Amino acid sequence: MSEKKIMVSGIKPSGKITLGNYIGALKNWVDNQDEFENYYFIADLHSVTVRQEPAKLRKQTLDSLALYLACGLDPEKNIIFIQSHVTAHPELSWVLSNMTYMGELNRMTQFKDKSKKNEENLNAGLFTYPVLMAADILLYQADYVPVGEDQKQHLELTRDLASRFNNRYSDTFKVPEPYIPKAGARIMSLQEPTSKMGKSDDNENGVIYITDTPEEIRRKFKRAVTDSVGIVQYNDEQPGIKNLLTIYSVLTKRPIEDIVKDYEGKGYGDFKTDVGEVVIEALNPIREKYEALISDKKYLQSIYQSGAEKAEKIARKTLRKVYKKSGFVPRF
Ligand code: TRP
């Protein structure tokens, strides 16, 4: 275990988990579970930067956990926990926030975008969000963080903060690298194929949720936006078809060229139907497992409790060093 590289990642429970999350993140997590020592958490503290309904947040947090497990993440191989259960995260975040410049946070494109959309609730948490994210990562001495385009800048800040602390005091944090998955894919909305398949703010018809029934999946793929070219091929001028080809290819592990060949001379109708069936086949077993897990609250509790216990041990060790180097008097 100790020889393995350490990987840290989290997903906010602010919406239902989508096919985009599955292909872009969860599927890779499952594929990597033997190779790395993984810390995967549900980022509930991050989700409250946008106002949440408490009962819904609670439900979505447990839903996320059940889905992680249903997707095949093994709690024996990975440390799976809920972020708010490990209080070292906000504690380290506080220390790091004193070494983060306002200018650095002002430059974050995600903050700039969100502040445009969220004008009536421009809170301080939204602004310091990347500092908490840095704490999430640095507490576990991560070697790698799997990041999509939208999180690259946050990881850059994390690296800067790690080096800044190490230089100011002494070596304390490992400086993490971005991990670009071998078969990563960005899944786009079925209705607006130039924007990412969203969790909360998208057109519902453009989003496939992992818990969607076969009927819902079929309907959404039938309505998927395509183009007037009429040829199934992979290029940027046909973002809708390109996205469907990506989904098909990732889930069947078949090369795009082969799939394109199958649809030579055929219309979009057949293709859309078939992609829908591929997705149904991939998600069916996950949905069934999820349904069994979500009704077993005791089991879920045992998973997040033991996950938090394991994470806490590691996180506390790092935080103890940080506090000591900062000059705080140790309680014990
Ligand atoms: N900010 C990430 C997102 O919105 C979620 C996240 C929080 C995260 N803490 C993290 C991801 C630490 C990787 C590592 O997707």
mmCIF file of C-alpha atoms and ligand atoms in Angstrom:
data_model
loop_
_atom_site.group_PDB
_atom_site.id
_atom_site.type_symbol
_atom_site.label_atom_id
_atom_site.label_comp_id
_atom_site.label_asym_id
_atom_site.label_seq_id
_atom_site.Cartn_x
_atom_site.Cartn_y
_atom_site.Cartn_z
ATOM 1 C CA MET A 1 0.000 0.000 0.000
ATOM 2 C CA SER A 2 2.676 2.522 0.991
ATOM 3 C CA GLU A 3 4.574 2.099 -2.298
ATOM 4 C CA LYS A 4 1.619 3.272 -4.302
ATOM 5 C CA LYS A 5 1.209 6.826 -5.541
ATOM 6 C CA ILE A 6 -1.463 8.797 -3.749
ATOM 7 C CA MET A 7 -4.481 10.130 -5.589
ATOM 8 C CA VAL A 8 -7.073 12.544 -4.180
ATOM 9 C CA SER A 9 -10.338 13.628 -5.710
ATOM 10 C CA GLY A 10 -13.811 14.786 -4.781
ATOM 11 C CA ILE A 11 -17.184 15.436 -6.328
ATOM 12 C CA LYS A 12 -19.662 17.956 -4.973
ATOM 13 C CA PRO A 13 -23.027 16.470 -4.000
ATOM 14 C CA SER A 14 -24.834 19.472 -5.393
ATOM 15 C CA GLY A 15 -26.702 17.565 -8.053
ATOM 16 C CA LYS A 16 -27.453 14.060 -9.182
ATOM 17 C CA ILE A 17 -24.476 12.229 -10.667
ATOM 18 C CA THR A 18 -24.488 12.294 -14.446
ATOM 19 C CA LEU A 19 -23.176 10.160 -17.251
ATOM 20 C CA GLY A 20 -20.587 12.938 -17.640
ATOM 21 C CA ASN A 21 -19.348 12.413 -14.069
ATOM 22 C CA TYR A 22 -19.320 8.677 -14.623
ATOM 23 C CA ILE A 23 -17.289 8.721 -17.821
ATOM 24 C CA GLY A 24 -15.160 11.731 -16.891
ATOM 25 C CA ALA A 25 -14.339 10.742 -13.319
ATOM 26 C CA LEU A 26 -15.904 7.736 -11.620
ATOM 27 C CA LYS A 27 -15.090 5.210 -14.320
ATOM 28 C CA ASN A 28 -11.441 6.211 -14.157
ATOM 29 C CA TRP A 29 -11.461 5.997 -10.383
ATOM 30 C CA VAL A 30 -12.689 2.435 -10.622
ATOM 31 C CA ASP A 31 -10.116 1.577 -13.290
ATOM 32 C CA ASN A 32 -7.365 3.003 -11.061
ATOM 33 C CA GLN A 33 -8.293 1.433 -7.776
ATOM 34 C CA ASP A 34 -5.512 -1.134 -7.747
ATOM 35 C CA GLU A 35 -2.826 1.152 -9.042
ATOM 36 C CA PHE A 36 -3.082 4.052 -6.590
ATOM 37 C CA GLU A 37 -3.784 4.719 -2.959
ATOM 38 C CA ASN A 38 -6.987 6.676 -3.386
ATOM 39 C CA TYR A 39 -8.784 9.224 -1.239
ATOM 40 C CA TYR A 40 -12.183 9.933 -2.710
ATOM 41 C CA PHE A 41 -14.565 12.167 -0.873
ATOM 42 C CA ILE A 42 -17.915 13.818 -1.233
ATOM 43 C CA ALA A 43 -17.244 17.540 -1.190
ATOM 44 C CA ASP A 44 -20.230 18.666 0.876
ATOM 45 C CA LEU A 45 -18.327 21.635 2.321
ATOM 46 C CA HIS A 46 -17.689 22.893 -1.182
ATOM 47 C CA SER A 47 -21.286 22.470 -2.218
ATOM 48 C CA VAL A 48 -22.593 25.032 0.294
ATOM 49 C CA THR A 49 -20.880 27.899 -1.514
ATOM 50 C CA VAL A 50 -24.135 27.804 -3.434
ATOM 51 C CA ARG A 51 -27.256 27.809 -1.258
ATOM 52 C CA GLN A 52 -28.496 24.274 -0.593
ATOM 53 C CA GLU A 53 -31.699 22.916 0.830
ATOM 54 C CA PRO A 54 -30.551 20.922 3.897
ATOM 55 C CA ALA A 55 -32.741 17.838 3.378
ATOM 56 C CA LYS A 56 -31.802 17.688 -0.268
ATOM 57 C CA LEU A 57 -28.112 18.071 0.445
ATOM 58 C CA ARG A 58 -28.277 15.243 2.967
ATOM 59 C CA LYS A 59 -30.020 13.011 0.457
ATOM 60 C CA GLN A 60 -27.651 13.871 -2.360
ATOM 61 C CA THR A 61 -24.625 13.203 -0.183
ATOM 62 C CA LEU A 62 -25.832 9.678 0.617
ATOM 63 C CA ASP A 63 -26.878 9.228 -2.999
ATOM 64 C CA SER A 64 -23.371 10.115 -4.118
ATOM 65 C CA LEU A 65 -21.863 7.616 -1.729
ATOM 66 C CA ALA A 66 -24.235 4.875 -2.886
ATOM 67 C CA LEU A 67 -23.381 5.722 -6.474
ATOM 68 C CA TYR A 68 -19.632 5.645 -5.891
ATOM 69 C CA LEU A 69 -20.067 2.127 -4.549
ATOM 70 C CA ALA A 70 -22.549 1.121 -7.243
ATOM 71 C CA CYS A 71 -20.086 2.199 -9.915
ATOM 72 C CA GLY A 72 -17.633 -0.302 -8.514
ATOM 73 C CA LEU A 73 -15.463 1.661 -6.108
ATOM 74 C CA ASP A 74 -14.371 -0.845 -3.501
ATOM 75 C CA PRO A 75 -14.335 0.533 0.063
ATOM 76 C CA GLU A 76 -11.624 -1.992 0.951
ATOM 77 C CA LYS A 77 -9.315 -0.568 -1.689
ATOM 78 C CA ASN A 78 -10.163 3.128 -1.481
ATOM 79 C CA ILE A 79 -10.637 5.560 1.351
ATOM 80 C CA ILE A 80 -14.119 6.916 0.753
ATOM 81 C CA PHE A 81 -15.475 9.599 3.045
ATOM 82 C CA ILE A 82 -17.577 12.701 3.482
ATOM 83 C CA GLN A 83 -15.516 15.887 3.539
ATOM 84 C CA SER A 84 -17.297 17.517 6.493
ATOM 85 C CA HIS A 85 -16.497 14.484 8.671
ATOM 86 C CA VAL A 86 -12.796 15.251 8.570
ATOM 87 C CA THR A 87 -12.451 18.621 10.236
ATOM 88 C CA ALA A 88 -8.803 18.925 9.288
ATOM 89 C CA HIS A 89 -10.009 20.144 5.882
ATOM 90 C CA PRO A 90 -11.443 23.488 7.023
ATOM 91 C CA GLU A 91 -8.667 23.802 9.614
ATOM 92 C CA LEU A 92 -5.901 23.569 7.050
ATOM 93 C CA SER A 93 -7.913 25.754 4.733
ATOM 94 C CA TRP A 94 -7.836 28.509 7.351
ATOM 95 C CA VAL A 95 -4.066 28.343 7.681
ATOM 96 C CA LEU A 96 -3.580 28.350 3.919
ATOM 97 C CA SER A 97 -5.988 31.235 3.420
ATOM 98 C CA ASN A 98 -3.517 33.420 5.292
ATOM 99 C CA MET A 99 -0.930 32.694 2.639
ATOM 100 C CA THR A 100 -3.233 33.167 -0.340
ATOM 101 C CA TYR A 101 -3.368 36.564 -1.985
ATOM 102 C CA MET A 102 -6.649 38.218 -2.908
ATOM 103 C CA GLY A 103 -5.233 38.744 -6.385
ATOM 104 C CA GLU A 104 -4.690 35.001 -6.841
ATOM 105 C CA LEU A 105 -8.295 34.237 -5.979
ATOM 106 C CA ASN A 106 -9.600 37.119 -8.085
ATOM 107 C CA ARG A 107 -7.921 35.601 -11.110
ATOM 108 C CA MET A 108 -9.674 32.228 -10.831
ATOM 109 C CA THR A 109 -11.843 31.863 -13.906
ATOM 110 C CA GLN A 110 -14.321 29.638 -12.102
ATOM 111 C CA PHE A 111 -14.876 32.369 -9.513
ATOM 112 C CA LYS A 112 -15.259 34.956 -12.233
ATOM 113 C CA ASP A 113 -17.828 32.797 -14.078
ATOM 114 C CA LYS A 114 -19.716 31.880 -10.940
ATOM 115 C CA SER A 115 -19.763 35.429 -9.697
ATOM 116 C CA LYS A 116 -21.385 36.500 -12.929
ATOM 117 C CA LYS A 117 -24.108 33.844 -12.629
ATOM 118 C CA ASN A 118 -24.600 34.137 -8.914
ATOM 119 C CA GLU A 119 -24.792 37.845 -8.374
ATOM 120 C CA GLU A 120 -27.262 37.797 -5.489
ATOM 121 C CA ASN A 121 -25.155 35.371 -3.448
ATOM 122 C CA LEU A 122 -21.551 36.399 -3.968
ATOM 123 C CA ASN A 123 -20.285 35.025 -0.680
ATOM 124 C CA ALA A 124 -16.807 34.700 0.766
ATOM 125 C CA GLY A 125 -16.951 30.899 0.554
ATOM 126 C CA LEU A 126 -17.250 31.064 -3.193
ATOM 127 C CA PHE A 127 -14.159 33.253 -3.229
ATOM 128 C CA THR A 128 -12.033 31.036 -0.965
ATOM 129 C CA TYR A 129 -13.328 27.787 -2.488
ATOM 130 C CA PRO A 130 -9.927 27.030 -4.111
ATOM 131 C CA VAL A 131 -8.144 27.299 -0.751
ATOM 132 C CA LEU A 132 -10.353 24.600 0.754
ATOM 133 C CA MET A 133 -9.683 22.531 -2.326
ATOM 134 C CA ALA A 134 -5.944 22.973 -1.794
ATOM 135 C CA ALA A 135 -6.389 21.766 1.794
ATOM 136 C CA ASP A 136 -8.323 18.695 0.564
ATOM 137 C CA ILE A 137 -5.401 17.738 -1.594
ATOM 138 C CA LEU A 138 -2.411 18.693 0.549
ATOM 139 C CA LEU A 139 -3.628 16.968 3.723
ATOM 140 C CA TYR A 140 -3.114 13.579 2.083
ATOM 141 C CA GLN A 141 0.267 14.335 0.498
ATOM 142 C CA ALA A 142 -1.250 13.589 -2.890
ATOM 143 C CA ASP A 143 1.007 12.747 -5.812
ATOM 144 C CA TYR A 144 -1.800 13.149 -8.303
ATOM 145 C CA VAL A 145 -5.114 14.875 -8.699
ATOM 146 C CA PRO A 146 -7.246 13.914 -11.685
ATOM 147 C CA VAL A 147 -8.340 17.221 -13.118
ATOM 148 C CA GLY A 148 -10.510 18.349 -15.936
ATOM 149 C CA GLU A 149 -9.908 21.596 -17.775
ATOM 150 C CA ASP A 150 -12.114 23.503 -15.317
ATOM 151 C CA GLN A 151 -10.042 22.529 -12.280
ATOM 152 C CA LYS A 152 -6.540 23.021 -13.663
ATOM 153 C CA GLN A 153 -6.202 26.536 -12.330
ATOM 154 C CA HIS A 154 -7.239 25.373 -8.856
ATOM 155 C CA LEU A 155 -4.580 22.709 -8.892
ATOM 156 C CA GLU A 156 -2.012 25.285 -10.001
ATOM 157 C CA LEU A 157 -2.905 27.352 -6.937
ATOM 158 C CA THR A 158 -2.646 24.246 -4.768
ATOM 159 C CA ARG A 159 0.886 23.677 -6.036
ATOM 160 C CA ASP A 160 1.821 27.303 -5.404
ATOM 161 C CA LEU A 161 0.472 27.154 -1.859
ATOM 162 C CA ALA A 162 2.327 23.913 -1.135
ATOM 163 C CA SER A 163 5.618 25.398 -2.302
ATOM 164 C CA ARG A 164 4.973 28.658 -0.493
ATOM 165 C CA PHE A 165 4.401 26.871 2.804
ATOM 166 C CA ASN A 166 7.384 24.569 2.266
ATOM 167 C CA ASN A 167 9.618 27.556 1.515
ATOM 168 C CA ARG A 168 8.398 29.664 4.394
ATOM 169 C CA TYR A 169 8.759 26.906 7.021
ATOM 170 C CA SER A 170 10.270 23.641 5.824
ATOM 171 C CA ASP A 171 9.272 20.712 3.691
ATOM 172 C CA THR A 172 5.743 19.783 4.757
ATOM 173 C CA PHE A 173 3.594 19.168 1.693
ATOM 174 C CA LYS A 174 4.119 17.104 -1.388
ATOM 175 C CA VAL A 175 3.561 19.262 -4.475
ATOM 176 C CA PRO A 176 0.862 17.394 -6.429
ATOM 177 C CA GLU A 177 0.797 16.829 -10.187
ATOM 178 C CA PRO A 178 -2.248 16.865 -12.409
ATOM 179 C CA TYR A 179 -3.278 13.392 -13.526
ATOM 180 C CA ILE A 180 -4.561 13.167 -17.048
ATOM 181 C CA PRO A 181 -6.450 9.901 -17.349
ATOM 182 C CA LYS A 182 -5.402 7.598 -20.185
ATOM 183 C CA ALA A 183 -8.923 7.363 -21.522
ATOM 184 C CA GLY A 184 -10.500 10.511 -20.211
ATOM 185 C CA ALA A 185 -13.385 12.050 -22.016
ATOM 186 C CA ARG A 186 -15.410 15.163 -21.603
ATOM 187 C CA ILE A 187 -19.073 14.444 -22.103
ATOM 188 C CA MET A 188 -21.233 17.254 -23.377
ATOM 189 C CA SER A 189 -24.912 18.056 -23.000
ATOM 190 C CA LEU A 190 -27.136 16.138 -25.429
ATOM 191 C CA GLN A 191 -29.069 19.340 -26.058
ATOM 192 C CA GLU A 192 -26.177 21.790 -26.180
ATOM 193 C CA PRO A 193 -23.219 19.711 -27.306
ATOM 194 C CA THR A 194 -20.801 22.612 -26.978
ATOM 195 C CA SER A 195 -21.251 22.822 -23.208
ATOM 196 C CA LYS A 196 -20.375 20.253 -20.575
ATOM 197 C CA MET A 197 -23.110 17.880 -19.398
ATOM 198 C CA GLY A 198 -24.091 19.826 -16.288
ATOM 199 C CA LYS A 199 -25.311 18.606 -12.969
ATOM 200 C CA SER A 200 -27.705 21.345 -11.955
ATOM 201 C CA ASP A 201 -28.042 24.171 -14.418
ATOM 202 C CA ASP A 202 -28.514 22.370 -17.708
ATOM 203 C CA ASN A 203 -31.531 21.606 -19.830
ATOM 204 C CA GLU A 204 -32.804 18.362 -18.222
ATOM 205 C CA ASN A 205 -33.160 16.663 -21.594
ATOM 206 C CA GLY A 206 -29.477 17.159 -22.247
ATOM 207 C CA VAL A 207 -28.402 15.383 -19.094
ATOM 208 C CA ILE A 208 -28.326 11.635 -18.466
ATOM 209 C CA TYR A 209 -28.357 10.768 -14.780
ATOM 210 C CA ILE A 210 -26.853 7.491 -13.661
ATOM 211 C CA THR A 211 -30.168 6.665 -12.036
ATOM 212 C CA ASP A 212 -32.273 7.376 -15.145
ATOM 213 C CA THR A 213 -34.568 4.535 -16.176
ATOM 214 C CA PRO A 214 -34.116 2.888 -19.586
ATOM 215 C CA GLU A 215 -37.222 4.740 -20.841
ATOM 216 C CA GLU A 216 -35.785 8.104 -19.842
ATOM 217 C CA ILE A 217 -32.436 7.292 -21.431
ATOM 218 C CA ARG A 218 -34.083 6.159 -24.647
ATOM 219 C CA ARG A 219 -36.168 9.311 -24.853
ATOM 220 C CA LYS A 220 -33.231 11.643 -24.216
ATOM 221 C CA PHE A 221 -31.038 10.018 -26.864
ATOM 222 C CA LYS A 222 -33.862 10.145 -29.403
ATOM 223 C CA ARG A 223 -34.038 13.891 -28.832
ATOM 224 C CA ALA A 224 -30.281 14.435 -28.855
ATOM 225 C CA VAL A 225 -29.301 17.440 -30.933
ATOM 226 C CA THR A 226 -27.355 16.590 -34.087
ATOM 227 C CA ASP A 227 -26.786 18.616 -37.269
ATOM 228 C CA SER A 228 -27.784 18.784 -40.919
ATOM 229 C CA VAL A 229 -24.677 17.075 -42.315
ATOM 230 C CA GLY A 230 -26.262 13.642 -42.087
ATOM 231 C CA ILE A 231 -23.046 11.621 -41.836
ATOM 232 C CA VAL A 232 -21.846 9.839 -38.690
ATOM 233 C CA GLN A 233 -18.262 11.059 -38.434
ATOM 234 C CA TYR A 234 -15.969 12.458 -35.776
ATOM 235 C CA ASN A 235 -15.174 16.130 -36.182
ATOM 236 C CA ASP A 236 -15.531 19.440 -34.403
ATOM 237 C CA GLU A 237 -18.081 20.790 -36.859
ATOM 238 C CA GLN A 238 -20.508 18.115 -35.678
ATOM 239 C CA PRO A 239 -20.321 18.464 -31.894
ATOM 240 C CA GLY A 240 -23.521 16.494 -31.245
ATOM 241 C CA ILE A 241 -22.427 13.451 -33.259
ATOM 242 C CA LYS A 242 -18.893 13.753 -31.921
ATOM 243 C CA ASN A 243 -20.241 13.588 -28.360
ATOM 244 C CA LEU A 244 -22.401 10.543 -29.139
ATOM 245 C CA LEU A 245 -19.435 8.800 -30.733
ATOM 246 C CA THR A 246 -17.333 9.511 -27.649
ATOM 247 C CA ILE A 247 -19.988 8.057 -25.350
ATOM 248 C CA TYR A 248 -20.390 4.969 -27.542
ATOM 249 C CA SER A 249 -16.654 4.413 -27.791
ATOM 250 C CA VAL A 250 -15.840 4.850 -24.099
ATOM 251 C CA LEU A 251 -18.630 2.550 -22.946
ATOM 252 C CA THR A 252 -17.973 -0.224 -25.464
ATOM 253 C CA LYS A 253 -14.155 0.247 -25.522
ATOM 254 C CA ARG A 254 -14.343 0.194 -29.332
ATOM 255 C CA PRO A 255 -12.267 2.597 -31.411
ATOM 256 C CA ILE A 256 -14.205 5.502 -32.919
ATOM 257 C CA GLU A 257 -13.172 4.531 -36.483
ATOM 258 C CA ASP A 258 -14.827 1.136 -36.150
ATOM 259 C CA ILE A 259 -18.058 2.665 -34.977
ATOM 260 C CA VAL A 260 -17.999 5.219 -37.777
ATOM 261 C CA LYS A 261 -17.621 2.354 -40.275
ATOM 262 C CA ASP A 262 -20.689 0.594 -38.878
ATOM 263 C CA TYR A 263 -22.824 3.634 -39.653
ATOM 264 C CA GLU A 264 -21.606 4.345 -43.154
ATOM 265 C CA GLY A 265 -24.624 5.171 -45.282
ATOM 266 C CA LYS A 266 -26.983 5.053 -42.297
ATOM 267 C CA GLY A 267 -28.962 7.921 -40.830
ATOM 268 C CA TYR A 268 -28.723 9.511 -37.400
ATOM 269 C CA GLY A 269 -31.892 7.779 -36.178
ATOM 270 C CA ASP A 270 -30.361 4.310 -35.909
ATOM 271 C CA PHE A 271 -27.182 5.688 -34.465
ATOM 272 C CA LYS A 272 -28.933 7.661 -31.725
ATOM 273 C CA THR A 273 -31.050 4.643 -30.800
ATOM 274 C CA ASP A 274 -27.986 2.421 -30.587
ATOM 275 C CA VAL A 275 -26.032 4.860 -28.420
ATOM 276 C CA GLY A 276 -29.024 4.947 -26.095
ATOM 277 C CA GLU A 277 -28.981 1.146 -25.847
ATOM 278 C CA VAL A 278 -25.240 1.122 -25.136
ATOM 279 C CA VAL A 279 -25.801 3.582 -22.300
ATOM 280 C CA ILE A 280 -28.740 1.603 -20.920
ATOM 281 C CA GLU A 281 -26.647 -1.533 -20.871
ATOM 282 C CA ALA A 282 -23.792 0.222 -19.079
ATOM 283 C CA LEU A 283 -25.984 1.963 -16.508
ATOM 284 C CA ASN A 284 -28.508 -0.801 -15.744
ATOM 285 C CA PRO A 285 -26.322 -2.788 -13.355
ATOM 286 C CA ILE A 286 -25.188 0.419 -11.672
ATOM 287 C CA ARG A 287 -28.737 1.616 -11.124
ATOM 288 C CA GLU A 288 -29.762 -1.747 -9.701
ATOM 289 C CA LYS A 289 -26.856 -1.779 -7.241
ATOM 290 C CA TYR A 290 -27.567 1.807 -6.318
ATOM 291 C CA GLU A 291 -31.169 0.989 -5.482
ATOM 292 C CA ALA A 292 -30.120 -1.833 -3.191
ATOM 293 C CA LEU A 293 -27.490 0.317 -1.468
ATOM 294 C CA ILE A 294 -29.585 3.417 -0.935
ATOM 295 C CA SER A 295 -32.141 1.459 1.054
ATOM 296 C CA ASP A 296 -29.409 0.115 3.330
ATOM 297 C CA LYS A 297 -28.578 3.206 5.392
ATOM 298 C CA LYS A 298 -26.794 1.155 8.073
ATOM 299 C CA TYR A 299 -24.339 -0.186 5.547
ATOM 300 C CA LEU A 300 -23.727 3.241 4.037
ATOM 301 C CA GLN A 301 -23.097 4.588 7.513
ATOM 302 C CA SER A 302 -20.536 1.896 8.220
ATOM 303 C CA ILE A 303 -18.722 2.839 5.013
ATOM 304 C CA TYR A 304 -18.533 6.570 5.615
ATOM 305 C CA GLN A 305 -17.641 6.118 9.262
ATOM 306 C CA SER A 306 -14.730 3.849 8.594
ATOM 307 C CA GLY A 307 -13.673 6.008 5.637
ATOM 308 C CA ALA A 308 -13.593 9.130 7.807
ATOM 309 C CA GLU A 309 -11.648 7.315 10.487
ATOM 310 C CA LYS A 310 -8.944 6.277 8.045
ATOM 311 C CA ALA A 311 -8.805 9.668 6.322
ATOM 312 C CA GLU A 312 -8.689 11.483 9.655
ATOM 313 C CA LYS A 313 -5.557 9.641 10.760
ATOM 314 C CA ILE A 314 -3.607 10.739 7.722
ATOM 315 C CA ALA A 315 -5.046 14.239 7.630
ATOM 316 C CA ARG A 316 -4.360 14.877 11.332
ATOM 317 C CA LYS A 317 -0.755 13.908 10.875
ATOM 318 C CA THR A 318 -0.258 16.578 8.235
ATOM 319 C CA LEU A 319 -2.275 19.163 10.159
ATOM 320 C CA ARG A 320 -0.247 18.535 13.317
ATOM 321 C CA LYS A 321 2.931 19.386 11.423
ATOM 322 C CA VAL A 322 1.360 22.496 9.938
ATOM 323 C CA TYR A 323 0.160 23.772 13.315
ATOM 324 C CA LYS A 324 3.501 23.074 14.922
ATOM 325 C CA LYS A 325 5.412 24.891 12.197
ATOM 326 C CA SER A 326 2.966 27.783 12.385
ATOM 327 C CA GLY A 327 3.816 28.242 16.066
ATOM 328 C CA PHE A 328 0.560 27.019 17.618
ATOM 329 C CA VAL A 329 1.082 25.434 21.031
ATOM 330 C CA PRO A 330 0.243 21.727 20.847
ATOM 331 C CA ARG A 331 -2.544 20.651 23.162
ATOM 332 C CA PHE A 332 -0.939 17.256 23.863
HETATM 333 N N1 TRP B 1 -13.753 21.584 -7.118
HETATM 334 C C1 TRP B 1 -13.998 20.258 -7.612
HETATM 335 C C2 TRP B 1 -15.104 20.305 -8.659
HETATM 336 O O1 TRP B 1 -15.909 21.219 -8.656
HETATM 337 C C3 TRP B 1 -14.386 19.317 -6.501
HETATM 338 C C4 TRP B 1 -13.268 19.173 -5.526
HETATM 339 C C5 TRP B 1 -13.239 19.684 -4.265
HETATM 340 C C6 TRP B 1 -12.043 18.500 -5.728
HETATM 341 N N2 TRP B 1 -12.054 19.363 -3.659
HETATM 342 C C7 TRP B 1 -11.297 18.636 -4.537
HETATM 343 C C8 TRP B 1 -11.502 17.789 -6.802
HETATM 344 C C9 TRP B 1 -10.025 18.100 -4.413
HETATM 345 C C10 TRP B 1 -10.230 17.247 -6.679
HETATM 346 C C11 TRP B 1 -9.497 17.401 -5.477
HETATM 347 O O2 TRP B 1 -15.193 19.428 -9.469
#
